[in-house]
Amino acid sequence: MRFLITAGPTREPIDPVRYLSNRSSGKMGFALATAALARGHQVVLISGPVSIPTPEGATLVRIETAQEMHDAVAAAIHEADAAIFCAAVADYRVAEVAGEKIKKTGDTLTLTLVKNPDILGNARGAFGFTGLLVGFAAETERLAEHALEKLRRKGCDLLVANDVSRTDIGFDRDENEVELFYRDGRHESLALASKSEIAAVVIGCVERLRET
Ligand code: C5P
């Protein structure tokens, strides 16, 4: 199969030297790419700035902003049989990026933020993607309720949800504990495991969805 995987954070510039971002390490997305490659699949990996090695055999597309990730996904998704959206995309960007470094003149500084495109949310609609669609959801409360709502709203076949209020798993950790929610209503909880083990399970689920 041909996989498209988004990974890592995005960086939204404020001025030439500053940006807004988040704590995503890219580890989960890169583990998914590694697991897919190990099973003989092709992988296009669209990633924000991360400091981990690119899995051998993946086609890496480096991006910085959410808009760039959006454009890279739009260009590549039609070649994919399955798309896994694992990136922690910044929901907002700065409305007007300053051309020069912002000086500390005032006691307060107000930045106006505008919404970024929801890349996963565009997959079924704007991009017209008909392949298998997998989303991730990082939640701090009411995990199942929010995950199911996201699964339906974004047209996913599978949604992988984790509780990011816990500090021992998730962001920048090597381990994760996730719950899988399927479009047909099935629900599976995976025990705490390394991101590589979880990635292998998720790739296996996608392979089985492809067969059905
Ligand atoms: O809505 P929320 O950000 O919680 O949804 C998470 C899922 O949507 C993840 O799969 C993430 O990669 C994707 N997403 C996206 N573009 C955005 C925001 C989230 O592709 N702008």
Short mmCIF file of C-alpha atoms and ligand atoms in Angstrom, two decimals:
data_model
loop_
_atom_site.label_atom_id
_atom_site.label_comp_id
_atom_site.label_asym_id
_atom_site.label_seq_id
_atom_site.Cartn_x
_atom_site.Cartn_y
_atom_site.Cartn_z
CA MET A 1 0.00 0.00 0.00
CA ARG A 2 1.00 3.64 -0.37
CA PHE A 3 0.86 5.59 2.90
CA LEU A 4 0.88 9.32 3.43
CA ILE A 5 1.80 10.19 7.03
CA THR A 6 1.92 13.64 8.63
CA ALA A 7 4.15 14.06 11.66
CA GLY A 8 5.71 16.49 14.09
CA PRO A 9 4.75 20.02 15.05
CA THR A 10 4.26 23.00 12.79
CA ARG A 11 6.02 26.31 13.30
CA GLU A 12 4.08 29.50 12.84
CA PRO A 13 6.35 32.54 12.46
CA ILE A 14 5.83 35.69 14.54
CA ASP A 15 8.79 37.64 13.14
CA PRO A 16 12.08 36.61 11.46
CA VAL A 17 13.42 35.04 14.70
CA ARG A 18 10.35 33.86 16.66
CA TYR A 19 7.59 31.33 16.17
CA LEU A 20 4.64 29.58 17.82
CA SER A 21 4.87 25.81 18.07
CA ASN A 22 4.14 22.87 20.37
CA ARG A 23 5.87 19.97 22.11
CA SER A 24 5.36 17.32 19.42
CA SER A 25 8.59 15.37 18.83
CA GLY A 26 7.42 13.57 15.69
CA LYS A 27 8.23 10.21 17.32
CA MET A 28 4.77 8.68 16.80
CA GLY A 29 4.53 9.69 13.13
CA PHE A 30 8.07 8.54 12.39
CA ALA A 31 7.36 5.22 14.19
CA LEU A 32 4.29 4.78 11.95
CA ALA A 33 6.45 5.40 8.88
CA THR A 34 9.02 2.86 10.11
CA ALA A 35 6.31 0.27 10.82
CA ALA A 36 4.70 0.74 7.40
CA LEU A 37 8.07 0.46 5.62
CA ALA A 38 8.89 -2.71 7.60
CA ARG A 39 5.68 -4.25 6.24
CA GLY A 40 6.74 -3.45 2.68
CA HIS A 41 4.57 -0.37 2.15
CA GLN A 42 5.58 2.89 0.47
CA VAL A 43 5.64 5.99 2.66
CA VAL A 44 5.50 9.70 1.99
CA LEU A 45 6.24 11.39 5.32
CA ILE A 46 5.25 15.04 5.58
CA SER A 47 6.87 16.44 8.68
CA GLY A 48 7.37 19.65 10.58
CA PRO A 49 10.75 20.40 12.21
CA VAL A 50 11.92 17.42 14.29
CA SER A 51 15.31 16.21 15.51
CA ILE A 52 14.95 12.49 14.86
CA PRO A 53 16.36 10.51 11.92
CA THR A 54 14.25 9.93 8.81
CA PRO A 55 13.21 6.27 8.45
CA GLU A 56 15.22 4.68 5.65
CA GLY A 57 13.13 4.31 2.53
CA ALA A 58 10.59 7.04 3.36
CA THR A 59 10.10 9.99 1.04
CA LEU A 60 10.39 12.93 3.42
CA VAL A 61 8.70 16.24 2.67
CA ARG A 62 9.86 18.88 5.15
CA ILE A 63 7.52 21.71 5.96
CA GLU A 64 7.37 24.41 8.63
CA THR A 65 3.93 25.97 8.72
CA ALA A 66 0.44 24.46 8.77
CA GLN A 67 -0.25 26.09 5.41
CA GLU A 68 2.84 24.41 3.94
CA MET A 69 1.73 21.06 5.41
CA HIS A 70 -1.72 21.63 3.94
CA ASP A 71 -0.25 22.30 0.48
CA ALA A 72 2.11 19.30 0.68
CA VAL A 73 -0.78 17.00 1.68
CA ALA A 74 -3.00 18.42 -1.07
CA ALA A 75 -0.27 17.64 -3.62
CA ALA A 76 0.44 14.08 -2.41
CA ILE A 77 -2.78 12.62 -0.99
CA HIS A 78 -4.16 11.47 -4.33
CA GLU A 79 -1.25 9.03 -4.66
CA ALA A 80 -2.06 7.41 -1.30
CA ASP A 81 -4.18 4.39 -0.39
CA ALA A 82 -4.12 5.35 3.29
CA ALA A 83 -3.44 8.67 5.01
CA ILE A 84 -2.50 8.90 8.67
CA PHE A 85 -2.61 12.37 10.20
CA CYS A 86 -0.37 12.26 13.22
CA ALA A 87 1.02 15.81 13.07
CA ALA A 88 0.34 18.28 15.88
CA VAL A 89 -0.75 21.09 13.60
CA ALA A 90 -0.95 24.55 15.16
CA ASP A 91 -4.60 25.54 15.22
CA TYR A 92 -3.75 29.22 14.78
CA ARG A 93 -1.09 31.32 13.09
CA VAL A 94 -0.14 34.96 13.57
CA ALA A 95 -2.34 37.16 11.37
CA GLU A 96 0.47 39.41 10.24
CA VAL A 97 4.04 38.18 10.46
CA ALA A 98 6.36 41.09 11.28
CA GLY A 99 9.01 41.73 8.62
CA GLU A 100 11.54 42.84 11.26
CA LYS A 101 12.28 41.53 14.75
CA ILE A 102 9.62 42.89 17.12
CA LYS A 103 11.16 45.32 19.66
CA LYS A 104 10.29 45.14 23.36
CA THR A 105 8.84 48.63 23.53
CA GLY A 106 5.61 48.05 25.48
CA ASP A 107 4.85 46.25 28.76
CA THR A 108 2.40 44.05 26.89
CA LEU A 109 2.32 42.75 23.36
CA THR A 110 -0.84 41.55 21.66
CA LEU A 111 -0.68 39.09 18.80
CA THR A 112 -3.77 38.47 16.68
CA LEU A 113 -4.09 34.86 15.64
CA VAL A 114 -6.15 33.46 12.77
CA LYS A 115 -7.26 29.89 12.27
CA ASN A 116 -5.15 27.50 10.24
CA PRO A 117 -6.75 25.11 7.77
CA ASP A 118 -7.82 21.79 9.31
CA ILE A 119 -5.80 19.50 7.05
CA LEU A 120 -7.40 16.25 8.19
CA GLY A 121 -10.79 17.98 8.08
CA ASN A 122 -10.15 18.80 4.41
CA ALA A 123 -9.23 15.25 3.38
CA ARG A 124 -12.74 14.04 2.54
CA GLY A 125 -14.10 17.39 1.40
CA ALA A 126 -11.67 19.75 -0.34
CA PHE A 127 -9.13 17.05 -1.26
CA GLY A 128 -11.78 14.47 -2.24
CA PHE A 129 -9.74 11.63 -0.66
CA THR A 130 -11.49 8.27 -0.81
CA GLY A 131 -8.76 6.07 0.71
CA LEU A 132 -8.43 4.94 4.31
CA LEU A 133 -8.24 7.88 6.68
CA VAL A 134 -6.71 7.75 10.15
CA GLY A 135 -6.71 10.65 12.60
CA PHE A 136 -5.08 11.18 15.96
CA ALA A 137 -6.65 12.98 18.88
CA ALA A 138 -4.82 14.31 21.90
CA GLU A 139 -7.36 14.92 24.63
CA THR A 140 -7.20 16.04 28.24
CA GLU A 141 -10.77 15.07 29.23
CA ARG A 142 -13.79 13.01 28.08
CA LEU A 143 -11.54 11.05 25.71
CA ALA A 144 -14.13 8.73 24.12
CA GLU A 145 -16.75 11.42 23.59
CA HIS A 146 -14.31 13.86 21.94
CA ALA A 147 -12.65 11.10 19.91
CA LEU A 148 -15.94 9.84 18.48
CA GLU A 149 -17.08 13.33 17.63
CA LYS A 150 -13.76 13.98 15.83
CA LEU A 151 -13.91 10.64 14.00
CA ARG A 152 -17.32 11.48 12.54
CA ARG A 153 -16.69 15.16 11.84
CA LYS A 154 -13.45 14.50 9.99
CA GLY A 155 -14.67 11.40 8.12
CA CYS A 156 -12.05 9.04 9.57
CA ASP A 157 -12.10 5.26 9.34
CA LEU A 158 -10.00 5.02 12.48
CA LEU A 159 -9.14 7.48 15.23
CA VAL A 160 -6.25 6.96 17.61
CA ALA A 161 -6.80 8.84 20.86
CA ASN A 162 -4.55 9.45 23.80
CA ASP A 163 -4.82 11.32 27.09
CA VAL A 164 -2.25 14.12 27.04
CA SER A 165 -3.01 15.22 30.60
CA ARG A 166 -0.73 12.32 31.64
CA THR A 167 2.96 13.20 31.72
CA ASP A 168 4.27 9.62 31.45
CA ILE A 169 2.97 9.06 27.92
CA GLY A 170 2.41 10.99 24.73
CA PHE A 171 4.28 14.19 23.88
CA ASP A 172 8.01 13.66 23.48
CA ARG A 173 7.87 10.28 25.24
CA ASP A 174 8.93 6.93 23.80
CA GLU A 175 5.79 5.26 25.08
CA ASN A 176 2.13 5.81 24.56
CA GLU A 177 -1.18 4.35 25.66
CA VAL A 178 -3.95 4.79 23.13
CA GLU A 179 -7.53 3.87 22.40
CA LEU A 180 -8.68 3.01 18.91
CA PHE A 181 -12.11 4.09 17.71
CA TYR A 182 -13.41 2.68 14.43
CA ARG A 183 -16.03 4.16 12.12
CA ASP A 184 -18.22 1.08 12.56
CA GLY A 185 -18.38 1.68 16.33
CA ARG A 186 -15.72 -0.81 17.41
CA HIS A 187 -13.44 0.33 20.20
CA GLU A 188 -10.12 -1.12 21.37
CA SER A 189 -7.80 -0.07 24.20
CA LEU A 190 -4.10 -0.77 23.74
CA ALA A 191 -1.96 -1.24 26.83
CA LEU A 192 1.01 1.04 27.53
CA ALA A 193 3.63 0.21 24.92
CA SER A 194 6.47 1.75 22.96
CA LYS A 195 5.50 4.02 20.09
CA SER A 196 7.04 1.45 17.70
CA GLU A 197 4.77 -1.29 19.06
CA ILE A 198 1.72 0.96 18.85
CA ALA A 199 2.70 1.98 15.33
CA ALA A 200 2.88 -1.67 14.25
CA VAL A 201 -0.61 -2.30 15.66
CA VAL A 202 -2.04 0.77 13.89
CA ILE A 203 -0.47 -0.23 10.55
CA GLY A 204 -1.92 -3.73 11.04
CA CYS A 205 -5.38 -2.23 11.66
CA VAL A 206 -5.11 -0.19 8.44
CA GLU A 207 -4.09 -3.31 6.51
CA ARG A 208 -7.14 -5.16 7.85
CA LEU A 209 -9.44 -2.23 7.06
CA ARG A 210 -8.13 -2.36 3.51
CA GLU A 211 -9.13 -6.02 3.24
CA THR A 212 -12.70 -5.46 4.39
O1 C5P B 1 -9.03 18.82 15.98
P1 C5P B 1 -7.79 18.24 16.49
O2 C5P B 1 -6.57 19.09 16.24
O3 C5P B 1 -7.79 17.72 17.88
O4 C5P B 1 -7.63 16.92 15.57
C1 C5P B 1 -6.48 16.15 15.62
C2 C5P B 1 -6.30 15.47 14.30
O5 C5P B 1 -6.48 16.38 13.21
C3 C5P B 1 -4.91 14.92 14.12
O6 C5P B 1 -4.99 13.78 13.30
C4 C5P B 1 -4.18 16.07 13.44
O7 C5P B 1 -3.04 15.62 12.74
C5 C5P B 1 -5.25 16.61 12.53
N1 C5P B 1 -5.18 18.06 12.27
C6 C5P B 1 -4.87 18.53 10.99
N2 C5P B 1 -4.86 19.87 10.75
C7 C5P B 1 -5.15 20.76 11.73
C8 C5P B 1 -5.46 20.30 13.02
C9 C5P B 1 -5.46 18.95 13.26
O8 C5P B 1 -4.60 17.72 10.10
N3 C5P B 1 -5.12 22.06 11.47
#
